[in-house]
Amino acid sequence: MSLNLNTIESLCLLRLSAIGDVCHAVAMVQAIQRQKPGIEITWVLGKVEYQLLKHLPGIEFVIFDKSQGWRSYLNLYRALKGRRFDVLLHMQVALRASIASLAISARVRMGFDRARAKEGQWLVTNHRVAPLAQPHVLDGFMGFARELGVTDLTPRWDIPVPPADSEFAQALIADGEKVLVICAAASKAERNWLPERYAAVAEHAAGKGYRVLLCGGPTALEKDLAGAIEQACAASLENLVGRTSLTQLLALLKRASIVLAPDTGPLHMAVTQGTPVIGLYAHSNPGRTGPYLFRDSVVSVYDEAMASQHQGPVPWGTRAKGGDLMALISIEAVIEKFDLVANASRHQTELMCNKVIYDSQNGL
């Protein structure tokens, strides 16, 4: 089945979660919008993720609130009843997403190729994107735009922030100020680095003239970790965990000098703002889920962890298992990476980002 974006007037995008993944999806959506301004796009999105993206222009959002259980599917059906789209981009392989897709009527139902269409996604689609051997998640998403005939797949992001939130961030971080933002917590505790090690890097950054801000969401996990970092740190920290909205956090990440985080949503939010990121990876493959423009700045023990758990090659994206893997990341390795990033000029950073984009587009 051949597709031509010029003949497509409406499309529905199904990507419910998570923050990092919807940041990747934004780059794909905006690539479509650049080639065909005015195309009608409806995005079925999770409740939390909507709070970050709700100001995106040219997109109608339909919220899927999974906390409502079976009613979430009924509400989605009611919201889209009587509507038929030219194309559905089914971009999430979770079973709940495939069940939700049954509420969406579309002539073309595009999903991943058979190798990536897990949890039965292939059963609810009638068109597949081209297979990719070892893609980053963002490149995998861009495959949907490519299948529609989009020619400029350069990842760019324009996520609007309300003026009040930009002013909030500007009041906290002055122009030209050196600021390290630490977003310490991932969604699961086992993916978090040790608080005393975060504290050691914070002390090093403070010694280099950086202000250090702790940022994150309002969960008990995030607040407890931030408190432990504060307690272990001899330098002065500013704890903003649980005190910002997602768009306020996005504005802060834009004004930060460097962001330090494990594989978590704010890491990828920072990438959308062009802010240099140091990612800490042990459980997931940074080649697949690393900070897209700053994968050279990752501190990873993933290969070491996988070598200890498996003999021979493993499928792309296989997660390493274990509750203590993040302890394999040393303070010295992170400080060394911090110094490299801190000493890089803006021009060097731009060159690195451009190289990443070129290599990804050319399969290097």
Tab-separated table of N, CA, C and O in Angstrom, residues 34-154:
chain	number	residue	atom	x	y	z
A	34	ARG	N	5.893	20.374	8.980
A	34	ARG	CA	6.719	21.222	8.122
A	34	ARG	C	6.462	20.925	6.646
A	34	ARG	O	6.453	21.832	5.816
A	35	GLN	N	6.277	19.645	6.321
A	35	GLN	CA	6.061	19.286	4.916
A	35	GLN	C	4.631	19.563	4.473
A	35	GLN	O	4.403	19.928	3.312
A	36	LYS	N	3.664	19.404	5.393
A	36	LYS	CA	2.274	19.678	5.028
A	36	LYS	C	1.613	20.509	6.120
A	36	LYS	O	0.886	19.984	6.973
A	37	PRO	N	1.854	21.820	6.113
A	37	PRO	CA	1.198	22.695	7.095
A	37	PRO	C	-0.326	22.606	6.940
A	37	PRO	O	-0.850	22.506	5.833
A	38	GLY	N	-0.990	22.619	8.059
A	38	GLY	CA	-2.449	22.600	8.018
A	38	GLY	C	-3.067	21.220	8.057
A	38	GLY	O	-4.301	21.101	8.153
A	39	ILE	N	-2.264	20.158	7.974
A	39	ILE	CA	-2.827	18.816	8.074
A	39	ILE	C	-3.501	18.657	9.433
A	39	ILE	O	-3.017	19.157	10.452
A	40	GLU	N	-4.652	17.998	9.456
A	40	GLU	CA	-5.394	17.809	10.704
A	40	GLU	C	-4.795	16.643	11.483
A	40	GLU	O	-4.785	15.511	10.990
A	41	ILE	N	-4.286	16.936	12.671
A	41	ILE	CA	-3.645	15.907	13.499
A	41	ILE	C	-4.367	15.813	14.833
A	41	ILE	O	-4.559	16.821	15.527
A	42	THR	N	-4.783	14.615	15.177
A	42	THR	CA	-5.356	14.322	16.493
A	42	THR	C	-4.412	13.374	17.205
A	42	THR	O	-4.007	12.347	16.635
A	43	TRP	N	-4.039	13.718	18.427
A	43	TRP	CA	-3.076	12.907	19.185
A	43	TRP	C	-3.760	12.356	20.434
A	43	TRP	O	-4.220	13.110	21.285
A	44	VAL	N	-3.836	11.033	20.511
A	44	VAL	CA	-4.342	10.365	21.716
A	44	VAL	C	-3.159	10.191	22.663
A	44	VAL	O	-2.192	9.502	22.353
A	45	LEU	N	-3.276	10.827	23.831
A	45	LEU	CA	-2.110	11.054	24.700
A	45	LEU	C	-2.477	10.822	26.154
A	45	LEU	O	-3.628	11.026	26.565
A	46	GLY	N	-1.488	10.418	26.953
A	46	GLY	CA	-1.704	10.246	28.381
A	46	GLY	C	-1.936	11.563	29.097
A	46	GLY	O	-1.544	12.631	28.626
A	47	LYS	N	-2.539	11.474	30.270
A	47	LYS	CA	-2.925	12.661	31.034
A	47	LYS	C	-1.721	13.486	31.472
A	47	LYS	O	-1.724	14.724	31.376
A	48	VAL	N	-0.670	12.836	31.965
A	48	VAL	CA	0.524	13.552	32.420
A	48	VAL	C	1.255	14.171	31.236
A	48	VAL	O	1.663	15.334	31.262
A	49	GLU	N	1.427	13.404	30.178
A	49	GLU	CA	2.155	13.867	29.001
A	49	GLU	C	1.472	15.071	28.360
A	49	GLU	O	2.140	15.955	27.812
A	50	TYR	N	0.155	15.097	28.445
A	50	TYR	CA	-0.598	16.234	27.901
A	50	TYR	C	-0.180	17.547	28.557
A	50	TYR	O	-0.134	18.599	27.903
A	51	GLN	N	0.160	17.505	29.841
A	51	GLN	CA	0.538	18.728	30.546
A	51	GLN	C	1.799	19.353	29.970
A	51	GLN	O	1.998	20.562	30.054
A	52	LEU	N	2.643	18.546	29.349
A	52	LEU	CA	3.856	19.072	28.713
A	52	LEU	C	3.574	19.588	27.307
A	52	LEU	O	4.123	20.615	26.895
A	53	LEU	N	2.704	18.903	26.576
A	53	LEU	CA	2.552	19.166	25.138
A	53	LEU	C	1.296	19.950	24.766
A	53	LEU	O	1.088	20.251	23.585
A	54	LYS	N	0.477	20.319	25.733
A	54	LYS	CA	-0.843	20.863	25.423
A	54	LYS	C	-0.817	22.169	24.646
A	54	LYS	O	-1.838	22.559	24.059
A	55	HIS	N	0.323	22.842	24.579
A	55	HIS	CA	0.404	24.101	23.846
A	55	HIS	C	0.927	23.927	22.421
A	55	HIS	O	1.117	24.922	21.714
A	56	LEU	N	1.176	22.693	21.984
A	56	LEU	CA	1.659	22.467	20.630
A	56	LEU	C	0.620	22.970	19.619
A	56	LEU	O	-0.568	22.636	19.718
A	57	PRO	N	1.040	23.741	18.634
A	57	PRO	CA	0.085	24.272	17.654
A	57	PRO	C	-0.338	23.224	16.628
A	57	PRO	O	0.425	22.316	16.288
A	58	GLY	N	-1.560	23.362	16.148
A	58	GLY	CA	-2.041	22.535	15.052
A	58	GLY	C	-2.370	21.109	15.426
A	58	GLY	O	-2.493	20.252	14.541
A	59	ILE	N	-2.528	20.833	16.731
A	59	ILE	CA	-2.809	19.468	17.181
A	59	ILE	C	-4.001	19.466	18.122
A	59	ILE	O	-4.069	20.258	19.063
A	60	GLU	N	-4.949	18.575	17.855
A	60	GLU	CA	-6.059	18.319	18.772
A	60	GLU	C	-5.656	17.148	19.670
A	60	GLU	O	-5.235	16.098	19.174
A	61	PHE	N	-5.768	17.324	20.973
A	61	PHE	CA	-5.411	16.259	21.902
A	61	PHE	C	-6.662	15.594	22.458
A	61	PHE	O	-7.635	16.267	22.819
A	62	VAL	N	-6.617	14.276	22.519
A	62	VAL	CA	-7.649	13.495	23.198
A	62	VAL	C	-6.945	12.743	24.316
A	62	VAL	O	-6.032	11.948	24.066
A	63	ILE	N	-7.330	13.020	25.545
A	63	ILE	CA	-6.625	12.461	26.702
A	63	ILE	C	-7.134	11.058	27.012
A	63	ILE	O	-8.341	10.817	27.113
A	64	PHE	N	-6.186	10.149	27.173
A	64	PHE	CA	-6.468	8.786	27.609
A	64	PHE	C	-5.939	8.654	29.026
A	64	PHE	O	-4.721	8.629	29.245
A	65	ASP	N	-6.837	8.593	29.989
A	65	ASP	CA	-6.460	8.547	31.405
A	65	ASP	C	-6.523	7.102	31.888
A	65	ASP	O	-7.594	6.608	32.261
A	66	LYS	N	-5.368	6.435	31.896
A	66	LYS	CA	-5.347	5.006	32.226
A	66	LYS	C	-5.762	4.729	33.665
A	66	LYS	O	-6.145	3.595	33.985
A	67	SER	N	-5.722	5.755	34.521
A	67	SER	CA	-6.120	5.557	35.920
A	67	SER	C	-7.611	5.249	36.050
A	67	SER	O	-8.061	4.776	37.093
A	68	GLN	N	-8.374	5.511	34.995
A	68	GLN	CA	-9.813	5.238	35.026
A	68	GLN	C	-10.152	3.795	34.678
A	68	GLN	O	-11.326	3.435	34.619
A	69	GLY	N	-9.135	2.976	34.442
A	69	GLY	CA	-9.384	1.570	34.152
A	69	GLY	C	-10.143	1.400	32.851
A	69	GLY	O	-9.882	2.084	31.857
A	70	TRP	N	-11.121	0.483	32.862
A	70	TRP	CA	-11.865	0.183	31.636
A	70	TRP	C	-12.637	1.383	31.114
A	70	TRP	O	-12.926	1.481	29.911
A	71	ARG	N	-12.956	2.331	31.999
A	71	ARG	CA	-13.691	3.523	31.546
A	71	ARG	C	-12.852	4.376	30.601
A	71	ARG	O	-13.396	5.143	29.797
A	72	SER	N	-11.520	4.267	30.707
A	72	SER	CA	-10.671	5.060	29.818
A	72	SER	C	-10.901	4.671	28.360
A	72	SER	O	-10.904	5.532	27.466
A	73	TYR	N	-11.137	3.380	28.104
A	73	TYR	CA	-11.408	2.920	26.741
A	73	TYR	C	-12.790	3.391	26.277
A	73	TYR	O	-12.959	3.810	25.125
A	74	LEU	N	-13.753	3.337	27.173
A	74	LEU	CA	-15.112	3.798	26.840
A	74	LEU	C	-15.106	5.289	26.535
A	74	LEU	O	-15.738	5.745	25.563
A	75	ASN	N	-14.385	6.063	27.336
A	75	ASN	CA	-14.322	7.505	27.116
A	75	ASN	C	-13.642	7.842	25.787
A	75	ASN	O	-14.042	8.787	25.098
A	76	LEU	N	-12.626	7.067	25.432
A	76	LEU	CA	-11.957	7.290	24.151
A	76	LEU	C	-12.903	6.981	22.999
A	76	LEU	O	-12.972	7.735	22.011
A	77	TYR	N	-13.638	5.899	23.122
A	77	TYR	CA	-14.609	5.546	22.084
A	77	TYR	C	-15.636	6.657	21.904
A	77	TYR	O	-15.975	7.047	20.773
A	78	ARG	N	-16.127	7.186	23.014
A	78	ARG	CA	-17.118	8.267	22.947
A	78	ARG	C	-16.518	9.526	22.323
A	78	ARG	O	-17.185	10.216	21.549
A	79	ALA	N	-15.271	9.828	22.666
A	79	ALA	CA	-14.639	11.049	22.156
A	79	ALA	C	-14.443	11.000	20.640
A	79	ALA	O	-14.481	12.046	19.968
A	80	LEU	N	-14.229	9.791	20.103
A	80	LEU	CA	-13.928	9.663	18.671
A	80	LEU	C	-15.065	9.025	17.874
A	80	LEU	O	-14.909	8.768	16.678
A	81	LYS	N	-16.190	8.810	18.495
A	81	LYS	CA	-17.331	8.165	17.833
A	81	LYS	C	-17.761	8.964	16.608
A	81	LYS	O	-17.909	10.182	16.658
A	82	GLY	N	-17.935	8.275	15.501
A	82	GLY	CA	-18.395	8.920	14.282
A	82	GLY	C	-17.304	9.560	13.449
A	82	GLY	O	-17.585	10.119	12.382
A	83	ARG	N	-16.068	9.493	13.907
A	83	ARG	CA	-14.962	10.094	13.164
A	83	ARG	C	-14.144	9.008	12.469
A	83	ARG	O	-13.983	7.901	12.982
A	84	ARG	N	-13.634	9.347	11.291
A	84	ARG	CA	-12.776	8.417	10.555
A	84	ARG	C	-11.593	9.195	10.001
A	84	ARG	O	-11.758	10.220	9.332
A	85	PHE	N	-10.412	8.704	10.290
A	85	PHE	CA	-9.181	9.363	9.872
A	85	PHE	C	-8.639	8.685	8.616
A	85	PHE	O	-8.893	7.514	8.352
A	86	ASP	N	-7.850	9.460	7.865
A	86	ASP	CA	-7.178	8.860	6.717
A	86	ASP	C	-6.125	7.855	7.170
A	86	ASP	O	-5.980	6.778	6.577
A	87	VAL	N	-5.390	8.220	8.229
A	87	VAL	CA	-4.286	7.370	8.700
A	87	VAL	C	-4.251	7.376	10.225
A	87	VAL	O	-4.418	8.421	10.856
A	88	LEU	N	-4.020	6.219	10.786
A	88	LEU	CA	-3.687	6.085	12.205
A	88	LEU	C	-2.215	5.717	12.310
A	88	LEU	O	-1.767	4.754	11.678
A	89	LEU	N	-1.462	6.479	13.081
A	89	LEU	CA	-0.075	6.142	13.399
A	89	LEU	C	-0.077	5.489	14.777
A	89	LEU	O	-0.155	6.169	15.809
A	90	HIS	N	-0.021	4.181	14.789
A	90	HIS	CA	-0.065	3.402	16.033
A	90	HIS	C	1.373	3.210	16.489
A	90	HIS	O	2.073	2.291	16.062
A	91	MET	N	1.833	4.084	17.405
A	91	MET	CA	3.256	4.183	17.735
A	91	MET	C	3.594	3.667	19.133
A	91	MET	O	4.615	4.039	19.702
A	92	GLN	N	2.751	2.796	19.675
A	92	GLN	CA	3.046	2.237	20.998
A	92	GLN	C	2.668	0.766	20.999
A	92	GLN	O	1.546	0.408	20.611
A	93	VAL	N	3.594	-0.087	21.440
A	93	VAL	CA	3.357	-1.518	21.327
A	93	VAL	C	2.746	-2.131	22.584
A	93	VAL	O	2.496	-3.329	22.622
A	94	ALA	N	2.476	-1.342	23.607
A	94	ALA	CA	1.840	-1.878	24.815
A	94	ALA	C	0.445	-2.393	24.478
A	94	ALA	O	-0.271	-1.828	23.640
A	95	LEU	N	0.045	-3.459	25.141
A	95	LEU	CA	-1.255	-4.066	24.870
A	95	LEU	C	-2.388	-3.065	25.076
A	95	LEU	O	-3.343	-3.037	24.287
A	96	ARG	N	-2.286	-2.238	26.128
A	96	ARG	CA	-3.370	-1.284	26.372
A	96	ARG	C	-3.518	-0.306	25.208
A	96	ARG	O	-4.624	0.144	24.900
A	97	ALA	N	-2.395	0.026	24.545
A	97	ALA	CA	-2.473	0.934	23.406
A	97	ALA	C	-3.160	0.250	22.228
A	97	ALA	O	-3.950	0.880	21.512
A	98	SER	N	-2.875	-1.023	22.004
A	98	SER	CA	-3.532	-1.728	20.915
A	98	SER	C	-5.024	-1.880	21.177
A	98	SER	O	-5.840	-1.798	20.249
A	99	ILE	N	-5.408	-2.106	22.432
A	99	ILE	CA	-6.841	-2.153	22.768
A	99	ILE	C	-7.469	-0.776	22.524
A	99	ILE	O	-8.554	-0.672	21.942
A	100	ALA	N	-6.769	0.270	22.937
A	100	ALA	CA	-7.281	1.628	22.716
A	100	ALA	C	-7.430	1.939	21.236
A	100	ALA	O	-8.347	2.657	20.824
A	101	SER	N	-6.544	1.383	20.415
A	101	SER	CA	-6.596	1.667	18.978
A	101	SER	C	-7.886	1.187	18.336
A	101	SER	O	-8.274	1.677	17.264
A	102	LEU	N	-8.565	0.228	18.978
A	102	LEU	CA	-9.814	-0.289	18.429
A	102	LEU	C	-10.917	0.761	18.444
A	102	LEU	O	-11.924	0.612	17.738
A	103	ALA	N	-10.733	1.814	19.231
A	103	ALA	CA	-11.714	2.913	19.276
A	103	ALA	C	-11.463	3.936	18.180
A	103	ALA	O	-12.212	4.902	18.047
A	104	ILE	N	-10.399	3.740	17.393
A	104	ILE	CA	-10.001	4.713	16.372
A	104	ILE	C	-10.270	4.122	14.989
A	104	ILE	O	-9.707	3.079	14.630
A	105	SER	N	-11.106	4.779	14.223
A	105	SER	CA	-11.423	4.329	12.870
A	105	SER	C	-10.512	5.044	11.876
A	105	SER	O	-10.432	6.274	11.877
A	106	ALA	N	-9.826	4.274	11.046
A	106	ALA	CA	-8.913	4.852	10.068
A	106	ALA	C	-8.784	3.915	8.870
A	106	ALA	O	-8.795	2.690	9.026
A	107	ARG	N	-8.645	4.508	7.692
A	107	ARG	CA	-8.475	3.724	6.471
A	107	ARG	C	-7.158	2.962	6.511
A	107	ARG	O	-7.092	1.779	6.178
A	108	VAL	N	-6.092	3.656	6.884
A	108	VAL	CA	-4.767	3.043	6.998
A	108	VAL	C	-4.376	3.031	8.465
A	108	VAL	O	-4.409	4.067	9.128
A	109	ARG	N	-4.017	1.867	8.966
A	109	ARG	CA	-3.622	1.712	10.365
A	109	ARG	C	-2.157	1.271	10.364
A	109	ARG	O	-1.855	0.103	10.150
A	110	MET	N	-1.268	2.241	10.575
A	110	MET	CA	0.165	1.991	10.437
A	110	MET	C	0.790	1.641	11.782
A	110	MET	O	0.607	2.358	12.772
A	111	GLY	N	1.537	0.551	11.804
A	111	GLY	CA	2.256	0.139	13.002
A	111	GLY	C	3.702	-0.187	12.675
A	111	GLY	O	4.180	0.034	11.564
A	112	PHE	N	4.395	-0.738	13.646
A	112	PHE	CA	5.790	-1.109	13.453
A	112	PHE	C	5.889	-2.354	12.567
A	112	PHE	O	4.908	-3.072	12.353
A	113	ASP	N	7.095	-2.599	12.053
A	113	ASP	CA	7.341	-3.827	11.317
A	113	ASP	C	7.168	-5.015	12.260
A	113	ASP	O	7.170	-4.870	13.480
A	114	ARG	N	7.020	-6.194	11.695
A	114	ARG	CA	6.652	-7.374	12.488
A	114	ARG	C	7.626	-7.637	13.643
A	114	ARG	O	7.208	-8.039	14.737
A	115	ALA	N	8.912	-7.382	13.432
A	115	ALA	CA	9.891	-7.658	14.487
A	115	ALA	C	9.682	-6.758	15.700
A	115	ALA	O	9.966	-7.161	16.832
A	116	ARG	N	9.198	-5.534	15.476
A	116	ARG	CA	9.012	-4.593	16.587
A	116	ARG	C	7.566	-4.503	17.054
A	116	ARG	O	7.286	-3.864	18.072
A	117	ALA	N	6.641	-5.121	16.325
A	117	ALA	CA	5.213	-5.017	16.663
A	117	ALA	C	4.864	-6.033	17.748
A	117	ALA	O	4.174	-7.031	17.512
A	118	LYS	N	5.341	-5.759	18.946
A	118	LYS	CA	5.170	-6.697	20.056
A	118	LYS	C	3.767	-6.596	20.661
A	118	LYS	O	2.994	-5.708	20.346
A	119	GLU	N	3.490	-7.547	21.553
A	119	GLU	CA	2.218	-7.598	22.285
A	119	GLU	C	1.019	-7.529	21.349
A	119	GLU	O	-0.012	-6.928	21.659
A	120	GLY	N	1.162	-8.145	20.175
A	120	GLY	CA	0.040	-8.268	19.255
A	120	GLY	C	-0.307	-7.022	18.479
A	120	GLY	O	-1.385	-6.950	17.880
A	121	GLN	N	0.605	-6.011	18.450
A	121	GLN	CA	0.268	-4.795	17.722
A	121	GLN	C	-0.062	-5.080	16.266
A	121	GLN	O	-0.932	-4.448	15.671
A	122	TRP	N	0.636	-6.034	15.657
A	122	TRP	CA	0.444	-6.347	14.241
A	122	TRP	C	-0.974	-6.807	13.938
A	122	TRP	O	-1.444	-6.720	12.789
A	123	LEU	N	-1.711	-7.252	14.971
A	123	LEU	CA	-3.082	-7.721	14.760
A	123	LEU	C	-4.062	-6.580	14.497
A	123	LEU	O	-5.145	-6.816	13.944
A	124	VAL	N	-3.702	-5.356	14.902
A	124	VAL	CA	-4.644	-4.235	14.781
A	124	VAL	C	-4.144	-3.191	13.788
A	124	VAL	O	-4.610	-2.053	13.792
A	125	THR	N	-3.181	-3.554	12.940
A	125	THR	CA	-2.684	-2.641	11.914
A	125	THR	C	-2.779	-3.317	10.549
A	125	THR	O	-2.862	-4.543	10.451
A	126	ASN	N	-2.770	-2.496	9.496
A	126	ASN	CA	-2.796	-3.040	8.134
A	126	ASN	C	-1.680	-2.472	7.256
A	126	ASN	O	-1.675	-2.661	6.041
A	127	HIS	N	-0.759	-1.746	7.886
A	127	HIS	CA	0.372	-1.166	7.152
A	127	HIS	C	1.541	-1.067	8.126
A	127	HIS	O	1.355	-0.690	9.284
A	128	ARG	N	2.738	-1.414	7.648
A	128	ARG	CA	3.899	-1.433	8.535
A	128	ARG	C	4.992	-0.504	8.016
A	128	ARG	O	5.176	-0.361	6.810
A	129	VAL	N	5.713	0.087	8.956
A	129	VAL	CA	6.868	0.891	8.579
A	129	VAL	C	8.005	-0.041	8.180
A	129	VAL	O	7.988	-1.237	8.496
A	130	ALA	N	8.987	0.524	7.495
A	130	ALA	CA	10.135	-0.281	7.080
A	130	ALA	C	10.930	-0.728	8.305
A	130	ALA	O	11.086	0.025	9.266
A	131	PRO	N	11.449	-1.939	8.288
A	131	PRO	CA	12.233	-2.427	9.435
A	131	PRO	C	13.553	-1.687	9.568
A	131	PRO	O	14.150	-1.253	8.579
A	132	LEU	N	13.986	-1.542	10.810
A	132	LEU	CA	15.284	-0.959	11.127
A	132	LEU	C	15.995	-1.921	12.068
A	132	LEU	O	15.383	-2.418	13.020
A	133	ALA	N	17.269	-2.146	11.839
A	133	ALA	CA	17.989	-3.165	12.604
A	133	ALA	C	18.234	-2.746	14.047
A	133	ALA	O	17.905	-3.474	14.977
A	134	GLN	N	18.831	-1.569	14.247
A	134	GLN	CA	19.207	-1.130	15.591
A	134	GLN	C	18.908	0.364	15.747
A	134	GLN	O	19.831	1.165	15.908
A	135	PRO	N	17.639	0.732	15.736
A	135	PRO	CA	17.315	2.157	15.754
A	135	PRO	C	17.276	2.752	17.157
A	135	PRO	O	16.948	2.074	18.135
A	136	HIS	N	17.611	4.031	17.244
A	136	HIS	CA	17.219	4.803	18.415
A	136	HIS	C	15.705	4.954	18.353
A	136	HIS	O	15.102	4.928	17.272
A	137	VAL	N	15.068	5.108	19.501
A	137	VAL	CA	13.612	5.251	19.537
A	137	VAL	C	13.145	6.378	18.624
A	137	VAL	O	12.163	6.237	17.882
A	138	LEU	N	13.865	7.501	18.626
A	138	LEU	CA	13.462	8.625	17.787
A	138	LEU	C	13.531	8.253	16.313
A	138	LEU	O	12.618	8.577	15.536
A	139	ASP	N	14.577	7.560	15.892
A	139	ASP	CA	14.686	7.151	14.498
A	139	ASP	C	13.583	6.159	14.133
A	139	ASP	O	13.056	6.178	13.016
A	140	GLY	N	13.220	5.307	15.093
A	140	GLY	CA	12.107	4.392	14.865
A	140	GLY	C	10.808	5.139	14.639
A	140	GLY	O	10.009	4.775	13.765
A	141	PHE	N	10.584	6.191	15.406
A	141	PHE	CA	9.384	7.016	15.222
A	141	PHE	C	9.419	7.741	13.882
A	141	PHE	O	8.403	7.873	13.200
A	142	MET	N	10.599	8.240	13.509
A	142	MET	CA	10.720	8.947	12.234
A	142	MET	C	10.380	8.045	11.055
A	142	MET	O	10.019	8.527	9.978
A	143	GLY	N	10.453	6.737	11.262
A	143	GLY	CA	10.055	5.808	10.216
A	143	GLY	C	8.608	5.987	9.796
A	143	GLY	O	8.255	5.740	8.631
A	144	PHE	N	7.752	6.430	10.722
A	144	PHE	CA	6.345	6.679	10.384
A	144	PHE	C	6.234	7.868	9.436
A	144	PHE	O	5.454	7.828	8.479
A	145	ALA	N	6.992	8.924	9.710
A	145	ALA	CA	6.975	10.090	8.822
A	145	ALA	C	7.547	9.725	7.457
A	145	ALA	O	7.017	10.144	6.413
A	146	ARG	N	8.619	8.936	7.451
A	146	ARG	CA	9.220	8.516	6.181
A	146	ARG	C	8.216	7.716	5.354
A	146	ARG	O	8.121	7.878	4.137
A	147	GLU	N	7.443	6.860	6.021
A	147	GLU	CA	6.460	6.037	5.312
A	147	GLU	C	5.364	6.893	4.675
A	147	GLU	O	4.766	6.501	3.664
A	148	LEU	N	5.118	8.070	5.251
A	148	LEU	CA	4.134	8.998	4.690
A	148	LEU	C	4.706	9.836	3.556
A	148	LEU	O	3.972	10.599	2.924
A	149	GLY	N	6.006	9.729	3.328
A	149	GLY	CA	6.631	10.494	2.265
A	149	GLY	C	7.308	11.763	2.711
A	149	GLY	O	7.694	12.591	1.872
A	150	VAL	N	7.499	11.947	4.027
A	150	VAL	CA	8.210	13.125	4.529
A	150	VAL	C	9.683	12.989	4.159
A	150	VAL	O	10.294	11.942	4.392
A	151	THR	N	10.240	14.038	3.601
A	151	THR	CA	11.629	13.975	3.115
A	151	THR	C	12.640	14.585	4.075
A	151	THR	O	13.782	14.150	4.133
A	152	ASP	N	12.235	15.607	4.835
A	152	ASP	CA	13.143	16.231	5.806
A	152	ASP	C	12.871	15.625	7.175
A	152	ASP	O	11.909	15.997	7.844
A	153	LEU	N	13.704	14.694	7.569
A	153	LEU	CA	13.521	13.988	8.841
A	153	LEU	C	14.475	14.501	9.916
A	153	LEU	O	14.669	13.841	10.935
A	154	THR	N	15.042	15.679	9.699
A	154	THR	CA	15.920	16.278	10.710
A	154	THR	C	15.128	16.545	11.977
A	154	THR	O	14.119	17.260	11.939
